[in-house]
Tab-separated table of C-alpha atoms in Angstrom:
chain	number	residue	atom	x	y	z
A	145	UNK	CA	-40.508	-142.606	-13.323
A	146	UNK	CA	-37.209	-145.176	-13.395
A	147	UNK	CA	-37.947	-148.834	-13.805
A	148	UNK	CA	-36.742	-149.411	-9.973
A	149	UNK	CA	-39.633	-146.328	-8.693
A	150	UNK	CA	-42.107	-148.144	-10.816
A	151	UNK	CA	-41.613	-151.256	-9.646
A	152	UNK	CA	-41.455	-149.980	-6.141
A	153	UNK	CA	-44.965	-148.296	-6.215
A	154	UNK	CA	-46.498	-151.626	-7.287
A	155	UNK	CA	-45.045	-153.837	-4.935
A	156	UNK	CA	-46.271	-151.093	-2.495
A	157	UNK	CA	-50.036	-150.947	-4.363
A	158	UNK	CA	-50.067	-155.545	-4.162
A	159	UNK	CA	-49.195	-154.896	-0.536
A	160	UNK	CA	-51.608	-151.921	0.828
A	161	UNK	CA	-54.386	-152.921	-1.874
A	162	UNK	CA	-55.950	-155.714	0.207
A	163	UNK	CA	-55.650	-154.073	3.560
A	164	UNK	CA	-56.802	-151.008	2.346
A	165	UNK	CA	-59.893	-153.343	1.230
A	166	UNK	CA	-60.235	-154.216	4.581
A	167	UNK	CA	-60.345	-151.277	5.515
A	168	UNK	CA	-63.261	-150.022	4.079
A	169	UNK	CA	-64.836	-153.299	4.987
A	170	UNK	CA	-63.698	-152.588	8.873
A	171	UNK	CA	-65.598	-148.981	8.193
A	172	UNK	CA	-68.306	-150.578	6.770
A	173	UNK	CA	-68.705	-152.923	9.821
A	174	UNK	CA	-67.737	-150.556	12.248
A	175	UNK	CA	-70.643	-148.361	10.914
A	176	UNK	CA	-73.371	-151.211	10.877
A	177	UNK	CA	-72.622	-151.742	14.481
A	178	UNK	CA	-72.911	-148.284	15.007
A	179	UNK	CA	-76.654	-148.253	15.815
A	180	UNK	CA	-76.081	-150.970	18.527
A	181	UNK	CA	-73.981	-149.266	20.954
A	182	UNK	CA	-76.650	-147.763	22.737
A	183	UNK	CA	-78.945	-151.007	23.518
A	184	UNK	CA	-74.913	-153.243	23.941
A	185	UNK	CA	-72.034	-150.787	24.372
A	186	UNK	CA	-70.047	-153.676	25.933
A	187	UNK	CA	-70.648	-156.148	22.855
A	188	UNK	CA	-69.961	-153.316	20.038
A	189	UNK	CA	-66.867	-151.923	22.078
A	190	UNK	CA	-65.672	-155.975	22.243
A	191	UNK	CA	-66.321	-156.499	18.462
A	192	UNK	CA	-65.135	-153.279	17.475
A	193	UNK	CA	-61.719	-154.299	19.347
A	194	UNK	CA	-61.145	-156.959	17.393
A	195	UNK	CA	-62.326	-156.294	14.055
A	196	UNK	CA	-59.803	-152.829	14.551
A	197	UNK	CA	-57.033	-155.666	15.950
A	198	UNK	CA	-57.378	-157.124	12.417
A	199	UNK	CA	-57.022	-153.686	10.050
A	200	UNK	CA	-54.180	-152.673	12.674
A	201	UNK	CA	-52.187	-155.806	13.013
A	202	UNK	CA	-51.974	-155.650	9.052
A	203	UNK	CA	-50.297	-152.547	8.495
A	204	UNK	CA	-48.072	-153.262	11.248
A	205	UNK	CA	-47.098	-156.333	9.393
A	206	UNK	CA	-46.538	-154.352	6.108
A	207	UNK	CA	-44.429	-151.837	8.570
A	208	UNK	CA	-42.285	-154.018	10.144
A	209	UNK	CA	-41.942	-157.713	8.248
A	210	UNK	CA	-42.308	-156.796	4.537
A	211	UNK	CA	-40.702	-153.305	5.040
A	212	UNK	CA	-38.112	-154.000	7.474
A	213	UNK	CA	-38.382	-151.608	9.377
A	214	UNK	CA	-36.742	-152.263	12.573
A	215	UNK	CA	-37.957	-149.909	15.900
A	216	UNK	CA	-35.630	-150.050	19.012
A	217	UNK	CA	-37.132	-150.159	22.243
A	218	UNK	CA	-35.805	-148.098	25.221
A	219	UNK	CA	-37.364	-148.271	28.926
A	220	UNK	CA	-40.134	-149.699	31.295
A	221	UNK	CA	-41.805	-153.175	30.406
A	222	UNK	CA	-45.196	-152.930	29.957
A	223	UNK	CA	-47.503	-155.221	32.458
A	224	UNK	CA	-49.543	-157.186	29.330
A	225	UNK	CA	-52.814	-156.648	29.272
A	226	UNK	CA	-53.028	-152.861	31.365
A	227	UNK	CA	-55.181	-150.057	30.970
A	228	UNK	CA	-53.396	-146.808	30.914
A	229	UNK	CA	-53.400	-142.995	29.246
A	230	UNK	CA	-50.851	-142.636	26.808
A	231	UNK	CA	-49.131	-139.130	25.971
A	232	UNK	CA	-46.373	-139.296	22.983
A	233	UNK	CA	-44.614	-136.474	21.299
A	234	UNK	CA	-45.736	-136.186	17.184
A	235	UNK	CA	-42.920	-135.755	14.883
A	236	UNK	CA	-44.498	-137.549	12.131
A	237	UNK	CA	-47.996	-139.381	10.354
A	238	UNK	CA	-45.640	-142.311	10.757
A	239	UNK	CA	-45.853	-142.415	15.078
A	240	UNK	CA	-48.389	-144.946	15.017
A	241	UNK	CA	-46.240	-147.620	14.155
A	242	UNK	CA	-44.340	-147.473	17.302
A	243	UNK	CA	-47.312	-146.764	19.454
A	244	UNK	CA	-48.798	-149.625	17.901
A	245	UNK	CA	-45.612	-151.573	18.212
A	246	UNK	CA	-45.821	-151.390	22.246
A	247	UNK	CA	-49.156	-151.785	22.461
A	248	UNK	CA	-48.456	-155.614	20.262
A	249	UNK	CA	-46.132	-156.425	23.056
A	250	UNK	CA	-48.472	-155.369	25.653
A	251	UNK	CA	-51.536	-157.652	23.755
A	252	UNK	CA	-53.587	-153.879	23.528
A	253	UNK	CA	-53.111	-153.037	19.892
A	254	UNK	CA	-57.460	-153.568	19.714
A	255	UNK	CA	-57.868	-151.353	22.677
A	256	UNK	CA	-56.155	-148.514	21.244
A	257	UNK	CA	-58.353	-145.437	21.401
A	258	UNK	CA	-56.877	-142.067	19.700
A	259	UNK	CA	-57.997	-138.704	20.564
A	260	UNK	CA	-59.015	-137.662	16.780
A	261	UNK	CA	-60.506	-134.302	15.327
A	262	UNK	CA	-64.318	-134.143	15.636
A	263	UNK	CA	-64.902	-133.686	11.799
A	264	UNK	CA	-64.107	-136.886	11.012
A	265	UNK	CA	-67.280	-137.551	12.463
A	266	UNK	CA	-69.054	-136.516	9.205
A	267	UNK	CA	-66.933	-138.696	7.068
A	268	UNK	CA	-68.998	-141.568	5.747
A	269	UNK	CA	-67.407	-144.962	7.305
A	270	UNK	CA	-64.690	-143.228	8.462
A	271	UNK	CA	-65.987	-141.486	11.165
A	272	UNK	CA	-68.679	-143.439	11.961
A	273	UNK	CA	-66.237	-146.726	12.336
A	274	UNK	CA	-64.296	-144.104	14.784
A	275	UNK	CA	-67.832	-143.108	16.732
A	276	UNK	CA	-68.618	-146.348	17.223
A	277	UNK	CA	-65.186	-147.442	18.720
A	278	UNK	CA	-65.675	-145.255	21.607
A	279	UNK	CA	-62.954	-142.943	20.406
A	280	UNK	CA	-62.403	-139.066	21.863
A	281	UNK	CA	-63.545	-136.987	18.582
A	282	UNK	CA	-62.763	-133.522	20.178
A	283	UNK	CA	-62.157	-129.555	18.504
A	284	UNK	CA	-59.510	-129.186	21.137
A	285	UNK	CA	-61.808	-126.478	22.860
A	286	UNK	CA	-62.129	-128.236	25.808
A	287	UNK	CA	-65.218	-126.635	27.393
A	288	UNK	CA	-67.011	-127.138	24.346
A	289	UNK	CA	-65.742	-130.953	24.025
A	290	UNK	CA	-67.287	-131.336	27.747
A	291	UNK	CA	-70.092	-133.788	26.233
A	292	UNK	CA	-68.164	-135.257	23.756
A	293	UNK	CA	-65.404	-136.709	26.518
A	294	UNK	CA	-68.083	-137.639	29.560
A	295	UNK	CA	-69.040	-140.185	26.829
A	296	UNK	CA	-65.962	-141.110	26.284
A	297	UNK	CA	-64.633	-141.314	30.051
A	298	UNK	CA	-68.047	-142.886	30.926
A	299	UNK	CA	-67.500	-145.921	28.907
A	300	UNK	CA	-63.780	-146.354	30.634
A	301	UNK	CA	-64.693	-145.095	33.881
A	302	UNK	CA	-68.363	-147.064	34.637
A	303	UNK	CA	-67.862	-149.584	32.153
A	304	UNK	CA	-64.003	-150.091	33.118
A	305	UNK	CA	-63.646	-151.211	29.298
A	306	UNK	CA	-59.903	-151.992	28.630
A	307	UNK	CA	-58.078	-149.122	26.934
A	308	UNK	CA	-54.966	-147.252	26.094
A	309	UNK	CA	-56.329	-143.769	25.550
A	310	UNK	CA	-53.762	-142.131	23.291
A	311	UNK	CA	-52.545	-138.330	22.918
A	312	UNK	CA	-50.477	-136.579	21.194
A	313	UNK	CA	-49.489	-133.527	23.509
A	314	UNK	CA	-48.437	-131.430	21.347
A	315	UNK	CA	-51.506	-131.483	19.462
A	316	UNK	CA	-49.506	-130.975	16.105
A	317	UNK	CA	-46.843	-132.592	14.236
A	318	UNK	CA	-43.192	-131.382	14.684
A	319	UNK	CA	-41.372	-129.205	11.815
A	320	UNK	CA	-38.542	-126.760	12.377
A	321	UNK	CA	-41.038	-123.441	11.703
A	322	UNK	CA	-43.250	-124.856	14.714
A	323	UNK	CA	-40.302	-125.411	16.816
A	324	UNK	CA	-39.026	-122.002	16.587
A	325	UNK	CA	-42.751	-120.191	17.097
A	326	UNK	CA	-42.595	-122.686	19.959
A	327	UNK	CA	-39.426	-121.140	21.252
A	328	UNK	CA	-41.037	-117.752	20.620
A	329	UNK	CA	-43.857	-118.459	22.247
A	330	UNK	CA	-42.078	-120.076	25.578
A	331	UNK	CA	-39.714	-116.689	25.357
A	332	UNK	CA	-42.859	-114.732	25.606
A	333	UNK	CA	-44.687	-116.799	28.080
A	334	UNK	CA	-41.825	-117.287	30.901
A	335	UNK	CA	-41.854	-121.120	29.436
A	336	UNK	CA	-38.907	-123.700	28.975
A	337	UNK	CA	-38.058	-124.747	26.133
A	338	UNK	CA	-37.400	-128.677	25.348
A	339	UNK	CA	-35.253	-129.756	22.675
A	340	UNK	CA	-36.574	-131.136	19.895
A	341	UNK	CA	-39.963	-130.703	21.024
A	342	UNK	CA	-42.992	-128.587	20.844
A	343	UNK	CA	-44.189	-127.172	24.206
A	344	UNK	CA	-47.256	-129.626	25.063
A	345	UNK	CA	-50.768	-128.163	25.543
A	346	UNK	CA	-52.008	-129.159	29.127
A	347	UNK	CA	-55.194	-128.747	29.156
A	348	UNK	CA	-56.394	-131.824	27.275
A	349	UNK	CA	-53.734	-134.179	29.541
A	350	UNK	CA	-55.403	-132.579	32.777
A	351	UNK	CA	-58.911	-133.285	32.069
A	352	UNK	CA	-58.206	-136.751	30.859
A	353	UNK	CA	-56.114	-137.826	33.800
A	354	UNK	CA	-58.331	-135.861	36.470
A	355	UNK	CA	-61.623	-137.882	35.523
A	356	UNK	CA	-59.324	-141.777	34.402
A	357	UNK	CA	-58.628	-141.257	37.899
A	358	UNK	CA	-61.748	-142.689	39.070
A	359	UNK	CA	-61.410	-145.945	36.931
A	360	UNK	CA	-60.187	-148.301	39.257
A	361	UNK	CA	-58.647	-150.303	36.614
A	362	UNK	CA	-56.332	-147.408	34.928
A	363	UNK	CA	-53.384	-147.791	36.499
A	364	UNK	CA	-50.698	-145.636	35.082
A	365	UNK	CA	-49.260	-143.088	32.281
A	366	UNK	CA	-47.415	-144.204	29.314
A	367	UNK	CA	-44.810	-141.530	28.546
A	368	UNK	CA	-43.685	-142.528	24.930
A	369	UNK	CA	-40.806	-140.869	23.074
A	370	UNK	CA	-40.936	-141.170	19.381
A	371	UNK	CA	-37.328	-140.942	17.632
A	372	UNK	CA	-36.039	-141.117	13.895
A	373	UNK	CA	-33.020	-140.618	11.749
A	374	UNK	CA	-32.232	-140.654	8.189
A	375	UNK	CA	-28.733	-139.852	6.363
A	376	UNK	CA	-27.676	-138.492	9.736
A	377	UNK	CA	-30.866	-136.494	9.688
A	378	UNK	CA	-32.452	-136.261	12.811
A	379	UNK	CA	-36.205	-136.635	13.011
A	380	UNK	CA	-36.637	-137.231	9.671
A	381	UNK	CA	-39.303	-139.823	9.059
A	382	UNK	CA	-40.423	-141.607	5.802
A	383	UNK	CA	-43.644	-140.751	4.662
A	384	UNK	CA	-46.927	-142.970	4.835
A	385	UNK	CA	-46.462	-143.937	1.397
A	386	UNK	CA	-42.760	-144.882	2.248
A	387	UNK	CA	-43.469	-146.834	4.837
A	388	UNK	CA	-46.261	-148.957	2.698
A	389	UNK	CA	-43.922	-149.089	-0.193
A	390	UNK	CA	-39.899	-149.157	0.587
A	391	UNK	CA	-37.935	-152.244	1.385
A	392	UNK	CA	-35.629	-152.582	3.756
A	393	UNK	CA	-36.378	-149.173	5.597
A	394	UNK	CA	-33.803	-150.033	8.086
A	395	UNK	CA	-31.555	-151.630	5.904
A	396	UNK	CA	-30.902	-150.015	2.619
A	397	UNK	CA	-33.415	-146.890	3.167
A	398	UNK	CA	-31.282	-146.031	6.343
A	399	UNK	CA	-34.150	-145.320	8.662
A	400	UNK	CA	-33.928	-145.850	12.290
A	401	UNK	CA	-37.277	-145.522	14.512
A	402	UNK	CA	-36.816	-145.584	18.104
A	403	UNK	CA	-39.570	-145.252	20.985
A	404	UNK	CA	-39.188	-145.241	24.614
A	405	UNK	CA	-41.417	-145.606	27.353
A	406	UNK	CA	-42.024	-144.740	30.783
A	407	UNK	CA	-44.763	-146.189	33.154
A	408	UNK	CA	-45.651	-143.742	35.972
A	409	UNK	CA	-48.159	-144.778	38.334
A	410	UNK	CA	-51.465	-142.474	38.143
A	411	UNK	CA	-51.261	-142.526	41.772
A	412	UNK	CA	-47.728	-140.849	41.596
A	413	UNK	CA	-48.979	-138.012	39.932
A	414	UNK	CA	-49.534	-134.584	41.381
A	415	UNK	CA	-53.872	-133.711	42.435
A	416	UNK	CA	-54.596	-130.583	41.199
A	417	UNK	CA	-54.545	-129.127	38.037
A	418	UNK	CA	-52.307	-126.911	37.999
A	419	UNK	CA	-49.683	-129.347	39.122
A	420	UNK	CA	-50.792	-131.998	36.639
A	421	UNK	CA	-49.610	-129.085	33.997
A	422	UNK	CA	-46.191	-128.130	35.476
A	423	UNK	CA	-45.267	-132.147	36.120
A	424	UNK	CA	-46.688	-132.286	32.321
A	425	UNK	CA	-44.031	-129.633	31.196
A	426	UNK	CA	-41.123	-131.314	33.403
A	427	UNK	CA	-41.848	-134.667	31.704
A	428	UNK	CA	-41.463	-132.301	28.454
A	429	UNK	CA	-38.346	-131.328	29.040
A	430	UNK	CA	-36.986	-134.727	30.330
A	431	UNK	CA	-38.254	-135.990	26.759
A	432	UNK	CA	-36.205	-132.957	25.130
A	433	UNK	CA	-32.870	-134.585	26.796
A	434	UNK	CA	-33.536	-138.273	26.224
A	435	UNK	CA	-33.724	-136.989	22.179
A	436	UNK	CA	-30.566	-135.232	22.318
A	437	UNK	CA	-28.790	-138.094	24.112
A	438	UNK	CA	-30.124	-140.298	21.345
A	439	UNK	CA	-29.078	-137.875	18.238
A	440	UNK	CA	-25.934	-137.633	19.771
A	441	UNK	CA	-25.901	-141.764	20.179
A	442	UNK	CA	-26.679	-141.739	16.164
A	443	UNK	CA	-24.687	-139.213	15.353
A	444	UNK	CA	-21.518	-141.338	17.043
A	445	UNK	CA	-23.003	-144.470	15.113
């Protein structure tokens, strides 16, 4: 390792080294309270808010002040302080920062809640800080993740807690071998193809929007499209340590990160489900051209 790389990786340790301490303190805290959500779900879901506000606000911070890197904003304002379902494309471990960087703006980064795989829910502190936080931990088998959801939905939908409920459509990050199974696949299937995208699976969107439609206080979909470049490299994205570590990600690195959003109106959207999965495919393939508008915008630049 060069002088420059080893000074780089500790500047990167001094910065992630006390938030990754509070972390594990969040986890710990998160855990404790654990026990208490069934006699106070509404306290534990407020505290857990916060304390997750805290952890998440930090590495933000790190992101965007000490790393510099800058994310453009494209599309609807967001009404401050509303709870909506949130559907993103996944091109990289790096997304969250430009979820996360809406949801600032919108004063909901706390009331995140992320659809995450159910075997984190054996991971000490980890997945008991999740648990209690009211997030989705599903297998992506919906039937099976029947339970698992009505407890979710039941704390939005009787409860009406404040939330941005937040899926990644796709299910799976974006690489070139996916994207050309996923044109194979659509080939096979009768299926579009969008550009620069992997064909989104429908069923999870379906179920969440068909029961978030009796919560009186969700009032729309967040469509958010996640964009990067590097070198003239489209969707290339730093890695997690990169974006702890790097200066100037922006500036000298040469990143660009760009998300933009639309706000439909649940009440807009189609009733049954098989219409909620063909309007989910159009939106698909409206993302796919909004990306190739902005490669060829970067590619110009």
């Amino acid at each position: 390792m060069s002088v420059v790389g080893f000074l780089i990786a500790l500047r990167g340790i001094l910065l992630v080294l006390p938030w990754a301490l509070e972390l594990v303190l969040m986890d710990l805290t998160l855990s404790l309270l654990l026990p208490f959500s069934y006699l106070f779900p509404n306290w534990v879901y407020d505290i857990s808010s916060f304390v997750a506000f805290t952890n998440w606000n930090w590495i933000q911070c790190i992101f965007e002040v000490f790393n510099g890197g800058k994310i453009t904003m494209s599309g609807d304002v967001l009404p401050e302080g509303e709870s909506a379902i949130v559907i993103a494309n996944h091109v990289s471990w790096t997304d969250f920062y430009m979820i996360q960087a809406l949801a600032v703006r919108a004063g909901m980064l706390g009331r995140c809640r992320w659809f995450s795989k159910i075997e984190l829910r054996w991971v000490p502190l980890l997945g008991w800080g999740i648990w209690a936080m009211g997030m989705p931990m599903v297998s992506r088998k919906w039937l099976k993740d029947k339970k698992e959801l009505d407890r979710v939905f039941s704390g939005i939908v009787v409860k009406k807690w404040p939330t941005w409920l937040i899926s990644f459509s796709e299910a799976t990050r974006f690489t070139p071998k996916k994207y050309e199974d996923a044109k194979t696949w659509c080939k096979e299937n009768n299926r579009p193809v969008p550009k620069h995208l992997l064909y989104p699976r429908t069923k999870g969107f379906v179920t969440t929007v068909q029961h978030l439609r009796k919560a009186t206080h969700v009032k729309a979909v967040y469509d958010m499209t996640i964009a990067y470049e590097h070198n003239h490299k489209f969707h290339e994205a730093p890695t997690i340590w990169q974006s702890l570590s790097l200066p100037s990600l922006s500036g000298k690195e040469g990143y660009k990160f760009h998300v933009d959003v639309k706000r439909i109106p649940l009440a807009d959207l189609p009733e049954t489900d098989t219409e909620l999965a063909k309007w989910l495919e159009t939106r698909w393939m409206e993302k796919g051209e909004f990306l190739e508008a902005k490669r060829e915008e970067w590619a110009r630049s």
